[in-house]
Amino acid sequence: MQTTVGLISLGCAKNLIDSEVMIGHLAQAGMALTPDADLADVLIINTCSFIDMAKTESVNAIFEAVKERAENEDRARQKIIVAGCLSQRFAKDLPGIMPEVDAFIGLDQITKVAPIIENLLGKNNAEEVQKTEGPSATEDPRDFVTLKPQYIPDYSTPRMRLTPDHFAYVKIAEGCNHTCTFCIIPQIRGRHRSRTQESVVNEVKALVASGVKEINLISQDTTYFGMDLWDESRPKPNSPVDSTKGHSLASLLRELNEIPGDFWVRLLYTHPAHWSDELIETIAQCDKVAKYVDIPLQHISDRMLTAMKRVTSGDYIRDLLRRMRAGIPNIGIRTTFIVGFPGETEEDFQELLDFIEEFRFERAGVFSYSKEEGTRANKMDGHIHHATKKSRWSRAMKALQRIASEVNQEQVGKAVKVLVEQPGIARTEWDAPEIDGSVHVPEDIPVGSFAHVTIKDWRGYDLVAAR
């Protein structure tokens, strides 16, 4: 009988692509997919563990699946696979903590999920799977997680998209070389490894040909794209880049801009340390590149940036933002900040508030510092009391919400191009999917199409428009 598989995908867009790759390989292997967990022979839970809240959500999802299997006779034979960042991060611990789980797979196993499932169901030899996968993190036969992941998707990788037809995420690189003291990602996903420019361009060409209107470029650090591929014949980081040689984010954007069709390219998850004047110029000149940049800054105080190991200074960030504003007309900048980081003083926090007031970001959010096991910040002195963190988060959010209202008020009367997300709901260039605000538009505008509308009003983070 045909094997039926269900999948629960948690976490960010980068994790979503991993889910899409797994589903693509399952379909290629002839397995059926079902949204109903009760009908699944195998249930995969693709987990996140970036911060404590995500880790809790993942653990709860696993235990809920185990509980429902135990209480439902129809699911008694169901196999449960835990995949993703939680498996990768706690590879040595989870098999002992979760004896009810039938298999644990990490980032390097997402393309091998079909033979692993066949092994669970007794349809192939376990030794063949282990040969394919290499040594696992533990000796537990249920554990397929390999340490120091190396995998990165390619244009030819089977994939079944889970996003709406009109937009897609494209992962241009995997891993991260930064050692930010609050972040666990490099330990989970390994060092930065870029795809080739040709691979990314081929994927985007196929997506645009299929009708996709918005391409969202993602990785842990999109601005580092291609730098790991440089050799002696190519320019080095922090030196002028000749975009004709390829292997840089600027050269990638220029080539994507030449693809025929009516679509946007959106840039997400950039790191301030790797911006260049060439990249600013490229975004300004490429009409298909959305005038929107996601650039998490985390803080502005030199003390905090140093403690966080952000390899930038407050003056560097201010200068970069001024160059971005001057070089890219009508740019919308999205950023995020962390408040309550160990050692943050009231003076540090006030500097952040002053910075927010000065630069008036079009889109912004604030996180309260989360103490994460395995990070350097976890062992630092000077951890902030939770009440102080909550107070600072509230004060920063109040400032950002007021600025967001003022920015929206300034949009009234302007003509803008929007992409219709669902009946009556659209997004502007300044609004990334599932992150930013939306625009209320007439319901007769077709979903998945571009439209030109005029902003008439605003409500909170959202705008109201008419044709």
Coordinates of C-alpha atoms in Angstrom, one line a residue:
M1 CA 0.0 0.0 0.0
Q2 CA 1.1 3.6 -0.6
T3 CA 2.7 5.2 2.4
T4 CA 0.9 8.3 3.6
V5 CA 2.8 11.1 5.3
G6 CA 1.7 14.1 7.3
L7 CA 3.9 17.1 8.2
I8 CA 3.8 19.9 10.8
S9 CA 6.1 22.7 9.9
L10 CA 7.1 25.2 12.6
G11 CA 9.4 28.2 12.7
C12 CA 10.7 30.6 10.1
A13 CA 10.7 30.7 6.3
K14 CA 14.1 29.1 6.2
N15 CA 12.6 26.1 8.0
L16 CA 9.6 26.2 5.7
I17 CA 11.9 25.6 2.7
D18 CA 13.3 22.5 4.5
S19 CA 9.8 21.3 4.8
E20 CA 9.1 22.0 1.1
V21 CA 12.3 20.0 0.2
M22 CA 11.2 17.0 2.3
I23 CA 7.7 17.0 0.8
G24 CA 9.3 17.2 -2.7
H25 CA 11.4 14.1 -2.0
L26 CA 8.4 12.2 -0.5
A27 CA 6.3 12.9 -3.6
Q28 CA 9.2 11.9 -5.8
A29 CA 9.4 8.6 -3.9
G30 CA 5.7 8.0 -4.6
M31 CA 4.4 8.7 -1.0
A32 CA 1.1 10.4 -0.5
L33 CA 0.8 13.5 1.6
T34 CA -2.1 14.3 3.9
P35 CA -3.1 17.3 6.0
D36 CA -4.9 15.0 8.4
A37 CA -2.6 13.6 11.0
D38 CA -5.1 10.8 11.8
L39 CA -4.6 9.4 8.3
A40 CA -0.8 9.5 8.3
D41 CA 1.3 6.4 8.5
V42 CA 4.2 8.7 9.4
L43 CA 4.0 12.1 11.0
I44 CA 7.0 14.5 10.5
I45 CA 7.3 17.4 12.9
N46 CA 9.8 19.9 11.5
T47 CA 10.9 21.9 14.6
C48 CA 12.4 25.3 15.5
S49 CA 14.6 26.1 18.5
F50 CA 15.9 29.5 17.8
I51 CA 14.6 31.0 21.0
D52 CA 13.0 29.5 24.1
M53 CA 9.5 30.2 22.9
A54 CA 10.1 28.4 19.6
K55 CA 11.7 25.5 21.5
T56 CA 8.6 25.2 23.8
E57 CA 6.2 25.2 20.8
S58 CA 8.2 22.4 19.1
V59 CA 8.4 20.3 22.3
N60 CA 4.6 20.8 22.9
A61 CA 3.9 19.7 19.3
I62 CA 5.9 16.5 19.7
F63 CA 4.3 15.5 23.0
E64 CA 0.8 16.3 21.6
A65 CA 1.5 14.0 18.6
V66 CA 2.7 11.3 21.0
K67 CA -0.3 11.7 23.2
E68 CA -2.8 11.6 20.3
R69 CA -1.2 8.5 19.0
A70 CA -1.5 6.8 22.3
E71 CA -5.1 7.7 22.7
N72 CA -6.2 7.0 19.1
E73 CA -6.4 3.3 18.1
D74 CA -6.3 4.3 14.4
R75 CA -2.9 5.9 15.0
A76 CA -1.4 3.2 17.1
R77 CA 1.0 2.1 14.3
Q78 CA 1.9 5.6 13.3
K79 CA 5.6 6.5 13.2
I80 CA 6.7 9.9 14.5
I81 CA 9.8 11.6 13.1
V82 CA 11.2 14.8 14.7
A83 CA 13.2 16.9 12.2
G84 CA 14.7 20.3 12.0
C85 CA 16.6 22.6 14.4
L86 CA 15.5 21.0 17.6
S87 CA 16.8 17.6 16.5
Q88 CA 20.0 19.2 15.3
R89 CA 20.6 21.4 18.4
F90 CA 19.9 18.6 20.9
A91 CA 21.0 15.6 18.9
K92 CA 22.7 14.0 21.8
D93 CA 19.9 14.5 24.3
L94 CA 16.5 14.0 22.5
P95 CA 16.7 10.2 22.0
G96 CA 16.9 9.7 25.7
I97 CA 14.3 12.4 26.6
M98 CA 11.8 11.3 24.0
P99 CA 11.8 7.5 23.8
E100 CA 8.3 7.5 22.1
V101 CA 9.7 9.2 19.0
D102 CA 10.6 6.7 16.2
A103 CA 13.3 8.7 14.4
F104 CA 15.3 12.0 14.7
I105 CA 16.7 13.6 11.6
G106 CA 18.7 16.8 11.1
L107 CA 19.4 19.3 8.4
D108 CA 21.6 16.9 6.3
Q109 CA 18.8 14.3 6.2
I110 CA 16.0 16.3 4.6
T111 CA 16.8 14.8 1.2
K112 CA 17.0 11.3 2.6
V113 CA 13.6 11.4 4.5
A114 CA 12.0 8.9 2.1
P115 CA 14.5 6.0 2.6
I116 CA 14.4 6.8 6.4
I117 CA 10.7 6.4 6.4
E118 CA 11.0 3.1 4.4
N119 CA 13.4 1.9 7.0
L120 CA 11.0 2.7 9.8
L121 CA 8.2 0.8 8.0
G122 CA 10.5 -2.2 7.4
K123 CA 10.8 -1.6 3.6
N124 CA 14.5 -1.4 3.4
N125 CA 17.8 -2.2 5.2
A126 CA 18.7 0.1 8.1
E127 CA 22.4 -0.3 7.3
E128 CA 21.8 1.1 3.8
V129 CA 20.3 4.2 5.3
Q130 CA 23.2 4.6 7.7
K131 CA 25.7 4.3 4.8
T132 CA 23.8 7.0 3.0
E133 CA 23.8 9.3 6.0
G134 CA 27.1 8.7 7.6
P135 CA 27.7 8.4 11.4
S136 CA 24.9 9.8 13.5
A137 CA 25.3 12.0 16.6
T138 CA 24.6 9.1 18.9
E139 CA 24.6 5.3 18.8
D140 CA 20.8 5.2 19.2
P141 CA 19.4 3.4 16.0
R142 CA 16.6 6.0 15.9
D143 CA 19.1 8.9 15.6
F144 CA 20.1 9.9 12.0
V145 CA 21.3 13.4 12.9
T146 CA 24.9 14.1 11.7
L147 CA 26.9 16.8 13.3
K148 CA 28.2 19.9 11.5
P149 CA 25.6 20.0 8.7
Q150 CA 26.8 20.6 5.1
Y151 CA 23.7 20.4 3.1
I152 CA 22.4 23.3 0.9
P153 CA 19.5 23.1 -1.6
D154 CA 20.2 23.5 -5.3
Y155 CA 18.1 24.4 -8.4
S156 CA 17.6 20.6 -9.1
T157 CA 16.4 19.8 -5.6
P158 CA 12.9 18.3 -5.6
R159 CA 10.6 20.7 -3.7
M160 CA 6.9 21.3 -3.3
R161 CA 6.0 24.8 -2.3
L162 CA 3.8 25.5 0.6
T163 CA 3.4 29.2 0.0
P164 CA 0.6 30.7 -2.1
D165 CA 1.0 30.6 -5.9
H166 CA 2.0 34.2 -6.1
F167 CA 5.1 34.3 -3.8
A168 CA 8.0 32.1 -3.0
Y169 CA 11.0 32.0 -0.7
V170 CA 14.4 31.2 -2.3
K171 CA 17.2 30.1 0.0
I172 CA 20.4 31.5 -1.4
A173 CA 22.7 30.2 1.3
E174 CA 22.7 28.2 4.5
G175 CA 24.5 28.5 7.8
C176 CA 26.2 31.6 9.3
N177 CA 29.8 32.6 10.1
H178 CA 28.9 35.2 12.7
T179 CA 29.3 34.4 16.4
C180 CA 26.7 36.7 17.9
T181 CA 26.7 35.9 21.6
F182 CA 22.9 35.7 21.8
C183 CA 22.5 33.3 18.8
I184 CA 22.5 29.6 18.6
I185 CA 22.0 29.3 14.8
P186 CA 25.7 28.8 13.7
Q187 CA 25.8 25.8 16.1
I188 CA 22.7 24.4 14.6
R189 CA 23.0 25.1 10.9
G190 CA 26.8 25.2 10.5
R191 CA 29.1 27.6 8.7
H192 CA 27.9 29.8 5.8
R193 CA 27.7 28.1 2.5
S194 CA 26.4 29.9 -0.6
R195 CA 24.7 28.4 -3.6
T196 CA 26.1 29.3 -7.0
Q197 CA 24.6 32.4 -8.6
E198 CA 23.6 30.2 -11.6
S199 CA 21.6 27.9 -9.4
V200 CA 19.7 30.7 -7.8
V201 CA 19.0 32.4 -11.1
N202 CA 17.7 29.2 -12.7
E203 CA 15.4 28.6 -9.7
V204 CA 14.0 32.2 -9.9
K205 CA 13.5 31.9 -13.7
A206 CA 11.4 28.8 -13.2
L207 CA 9.4 30.4 -10.4
V208 CA 8.7 33.5 -12.5
A209 CA 7.7 31.3 -15.5
S210 CA 5.2 29.5 -13.2
G211 CA 3.5 32.8 -12.3
V212 CA 5.2 33.8 -9.1
K213 CA 5.1 37.6 -8.6
E214 CA 7.3 38.0 -5.5
I215 CA 10.7 36.3 -4.9
N216 CA 11.9 36.6 -1.3
L217 CA 15.6 35.9 -1.0
I218 CA 16.5 34.4 2.4
S219 CA 19.4 32.9 4.3
Q220 CA 20.9 33.5 7.7
D221 CA 22.9 36.3 6.2
T222 CA 22.0 37.2 2.7
T223 CA 24.6 40.0 2.4
Y224 CA 27.4 37.4 2.8
F225 CA 26.1 35.6 -0.3
G226 CA 29.0 34.5 -2.5
M227 CA 31.8 35.7 -0.2
D228 CA 32.6 32.1 0.8
L229 CA 33.1 31.2 -2.9
W230 CA 35.7 33.9 -3.5
D231 CA 39.2 32.8 -4.4
E232 CA 42.5 34.6 -5.3
S233 CA 41.0 35.6 -8.7
R234 CA 38.1 37.4 -7.1
P235 CA 37.9 40.5 -4.9
K236 CA 38.1 40.1 -1.1
P237 CA 35.5 41.2 1.5
N238 CA 35.4 44.9 2.2
S239 CA 37.0 45.7 -1.2
P240 CA 35.3 47.0 -4.4
V241 CA 33.3 44.2 -6.0
D242 CA 33.1 43.8 -9.8
S243 CA 29.6 42.6 -10.3
T244 CA 30.4 41.2 -13.7
K245 CA 32.4 38.4 -12.0
G246 CA 29.4 37.1 -10.1
H247 CA 29.3 35.6 -6.6
S248 CA 28.0 38.6 -4.7
L249 CA 24.6 39.7 -3.7
A250 CA 24.8 42.8 -5.9
S251 CA 25.7 40.7 -9.0
L252 CA 22.9 38.3 -8.2
L253 CA 20.3 41.1 -7.9
R254 CA 21.4 42.5 -11.2
E255 CA 21.1 39.2 -13.0
L256 CA 17.7 38.5 -11.4
N257 CA 16.6 42.0 -12.5
E258 CA 17.2 41.0 -16.1
I259 CA 14.7 38.1 -16.0
P260 CA 11.7 38.9 -18.1
G261 CA 8.4 39.3 -16.3
D262 CA 6.5 41.4 -13.8
F263 CA 7.7 40.5 -10.4
W264 CA 9.4 41.8 -7.2
V265 CA 12.6 40.6 -5.6
R266 CA 12.6 41.1 -1.9
L267 CA 15.7 41.1 0.3
L268 CA 15.4 39.6 3.8
Y269 CA 17.9 38.9 6.6
T270 CA 20.8 41.2 5.7
H271 CA 23.7 41.8 8.2
P272 CA 24.9 45.4 8.5
A273 CA 28.5 44.4 8.4
H274 CA 28.5 43.3 4.8
W275 CA 26.7 46.2 3.1
S276 CA 28.6 48.1 0.4
D277 CA 28.0 51.2 -1.7
E278 CA 27.7 48.9 -4.7
L279 CA 24.8 47.0 -3.1
I280 CA 23.1 50.3 -2.3
E281 CA 23.5 51.4 -5.9
T282 CA 22.3 48.1 -7.3
I283 CA 19.1 48.2 -5.3
A284 CA 18.4 51.8 -6.4
Q285 CA 19.0 50.9 -10.1
C286 CA 17.2 47.6 -10.3
D287 CA 13.5 48.3 -10.9
K288 CA 12.4 44.8 -10.0
V289 CA 14.2 44.8 -6.6
A290 CA 11.7 46.0 -4.0
K291 CA 12.8 49.2 -2.2
Y292 CA 12.6 47.4 1.1
V293 CA 15.5 46.1 3.2
D294 CA 15.4 43.8 6.2
I295 CA 18.4 44.6 8.3
P296 CA 18.3 43.4 12.0
L297 CA 20.5 45.9 13.9
Q298 CA 19.9 44.5 17.5
H299 CA 21.2 47.6 19.2
I300 CA 23.0 50.9 18.7
S301 CA 25.0 51.3 21.9
D302 CA 28.7 50.4 21.3
R303 CA 28.8 48.6 24.7
M304 CA 25.9 46.4 23.6
L305 CA 27.1 45.8 20.1
T306 CA 30.5 44.8 21.4
A307 CA 28.9 42.5 24.0
M308 CA 26.7 40.9 21.3
K309 CA 29.7 40.5 19.0
R310 CA 27.9 42.3 16.1
V311 CA 31.2 43.4 14.5
T312 CA 29.7 46.9 13.9
S313 CA 29.7 50.1 15.9
G314 CA 27.0 52.7 16.5
D315 CA 28.7 55.2 14.2
Y316 CA 29.1 52.6 11.5
I317 CA 25.3 51.8 11.6
R318 CA 24.3 55.4 11.6
D319 CA 26.5 56.2 8.6
L320 CA 25.2 53.1 6.7
L321 CA 21.6 54.0 7.3
R322 CA 22.2 57.6 6.0
R323 CA 23.9 56.2 2.9
M324 CA 21.0 53.8 2.3
R325 CA 18.4 56.6 2.7
A326 CA 20.4 58.9 0.4
G327 CA 21.2 56.2 -2.2
I328 CA 17.8 54.4 -2.4
P329 CA 14.9 56.8 -2.9
N330 CA 11.7 55.9 -1.1
I331 CA 13.3 52.9 0.7
G332 CA 11.5 51.1 3.5
I333 CA 13.8 49.8 6.2
R334 CA 12.8 47.0 8.5
T335 CA 14.8 46.2 11.6
T336 CA 14.7 44.5 14.9
F337 CA 16.2 45.2 18.3
I338 CA 17.0 43.3 21.5
V339 CA 16.4 44.9 24.8
G340 CA 17.4 43.6 28.2
F341 CA 20.6 42.0 27.0
P342 CA 23.0 41.2 29.8
G343 CA 24.7 44.4 31.1
E344 CA 22.4 46.8 29.3
T345 CA 22.2 50.0 31.4
E346 CA 19.4 52.6 31.4
E347 CA 21.9 54.8 29.4
D348 CA 22.3 52.1 26.8
F349 CA 18.6 51.7 26.5
Q350 CA 18.0 55.5 26.3
E351 CA 20.5 55.6 23.4
L352 CA 18.5 53.0 21.6
L353 CA 15.3 55.0 22.1
D354 CA 17.0 58.2 20.8
F355 CA 18.2 56.2 17.8
I356 CA 14.7 54.9 17.1
E357 CA 13.3 58.5 17.2
E358 CA 16.1 59.8 14.9
F359 CA 15.8 57.2 12.2
R360 CA 12.1 56.5 12.2
F361 CA 12.1 53.0 10.7
E362 CA 9.3 52.2 8.4
R363 CA 9.0 48.7 9.8
A364 CA 10.5 47.6 13.1
G365 CA 10.1 45.2 16.0
V366 CA 11.6 44.6 19.5
F367 CA 12.5 41.3 21.2
S368 CA 13.1 40.9 24.9
Y369 CA 16.4 39.1 25.4
S370 CA 16.0 35.4 25.7
K371 CA 18.5 33.4 27.7
E372 CA 19.5 30.5 25.4
E373 CA 21.4 27.4 26.5
G374 CA 24.6 27.0 24.6
T375 CA 25.2 30.7 23.8
R376 CA 27.9 32.8 25.1
A377 CA 25.5 35.4 26.5
N378 CA 23.9 32.7 28.6
K379 CA 27.1 32.6 30.8
M380 CA 27.5 36.4 31.0
D381 CA 27.3 38.4 34.1
G382 CA 24.7 41.1 34.5
H383 CA 21.5 39.4 33.4
I384 CA 18.6 41.8 33.6
H385 CA 15.6 41.3 35.8
H386 CA 12.5 40.1 33.9
A387 CA 10.5 43.1 35.1
T388 CA 13.1 45.5 33.7
K389 CA 13.2 43.7 30.4
K390 CA 9.4 43.8 30.1
S391 CA 9.4 47.6 30.9
R392 CA 12.1 48.3 28.4
W393 CA 10.3 46.2 25.7
S394 CA 7.0 48.1 26.4
R395 CA 8.7 51.5 26.2
A396 CA 10.5 50.7 22.9
M397 CA 7.3 49.2 21.4
K398 CA 5.4 52.3 22.4
A399 CA 7.8 54.5 20.5
L400 CA 7.8 52.2 17.4
Q401 CA 4.0 52.0 17.4
R402 CA 3.7 55.7 17.5
I403 CA 6.3 56.1 14.7
A404 CA 4.4 53.4 12.6
S405 CA 1.2 55.4 13.0
E406 CA 2.9 58.6 11.9
V407 CA 4.5 56.8 8.9
N408 CA 1.1 55.4 7.9
Q409 CA -0.5 58.8 8.2
E410 CA 2.2 60.1 5.8
Q411 CA 1.1 57.5 3.2
V412 CA -2.5 58.9 2.9
G413 CA -3.0 60.3 -0.6
K414 CA -0.1 58.5 -2.2
A415 CA -0.5 56.1 -5.2
V416 CA 1.3 52.8 -4.5
K417 CA 1.7 49.4 -6.2
V418 CA 0.4 46.5 -4.2
L419 CA 0.4 42.7 -4.6
V420 CA -3.0 41.2 -3.7
E421 CA -2.5 38.5 -1.0
Q422 CA -6.2 37.4 -0.6
P423 CA -9.6 38.9 -1.5
G424 CA -9.5 42.5 -0.2
I425 CA -6.0 42.2 1.3
A426 CA -2.7 43.3 -0.3
R427 CA 0.9 44.2 0.5
T428 CA 3.1 47.1 -0.6
E429 CA 6.8 47.0 -1.4
W430 CA 7.4 47.8 2.3
D431 CA 5.5 44.8 3.5
A432 CA 7.1 41.3 3.6
P433 CA 4.7 38.3 3.8
E434 CA 3.7 37.2 7.3
I435 CA 5.9 39.9 8.9
D436 CA 4.6 43.4 8.1
G437 CA 1.3 45.2 7.7
S438 CA -1.2 44.9 4.9
V439 CA -3.4 47.1 2.7
H440 CA -7.2 46.8 2.5
V441 CA -8.2 47.0 -1.2
P442 CA -11.3 46.4 -3.2
E443 CA -12.2 42.7 -3.2
D444 CA -12.7 42.5 -6.9
I445 CA -8.9 42.8 -7.6
P446 CA -7.7 39.3 -8.5
V447 CA -5.5 37.5 -5.9
G448 CA -1.9 37.2 -6.9
S449 CA -2.0 40.2 -9.2
F450 CA -0.4 43.6 -8.9
A451 CA -2.6 46.7 -8.7
H452 CA -2.1 50.5 -8.5
V453 CA -4.2 52.0 -5.7
T454 CA -4.4 55.2 -3.7
I455 CA -4.1 55.2 0.1
K456 CA -7.2 56.7 1.7
D457 CA -6.8 55.9 5.4
W458 CA -4.9 53.8 7.9
R459 CA -5.8 51.5 10.9
G460 CA -3.0 50.6 13.2
Y461 CA -0.3 48.9 11.1
D462 CA -2.6 48.6 8.1
L463 CA -3.5 50.9 5.3
V464 CA -6.9 51.4 3.5
A465 CA -6.8 52.0 -0.3
A466 CA -9.1 52.5 -3.3
R467 CA -8.5 52.4 -7.0

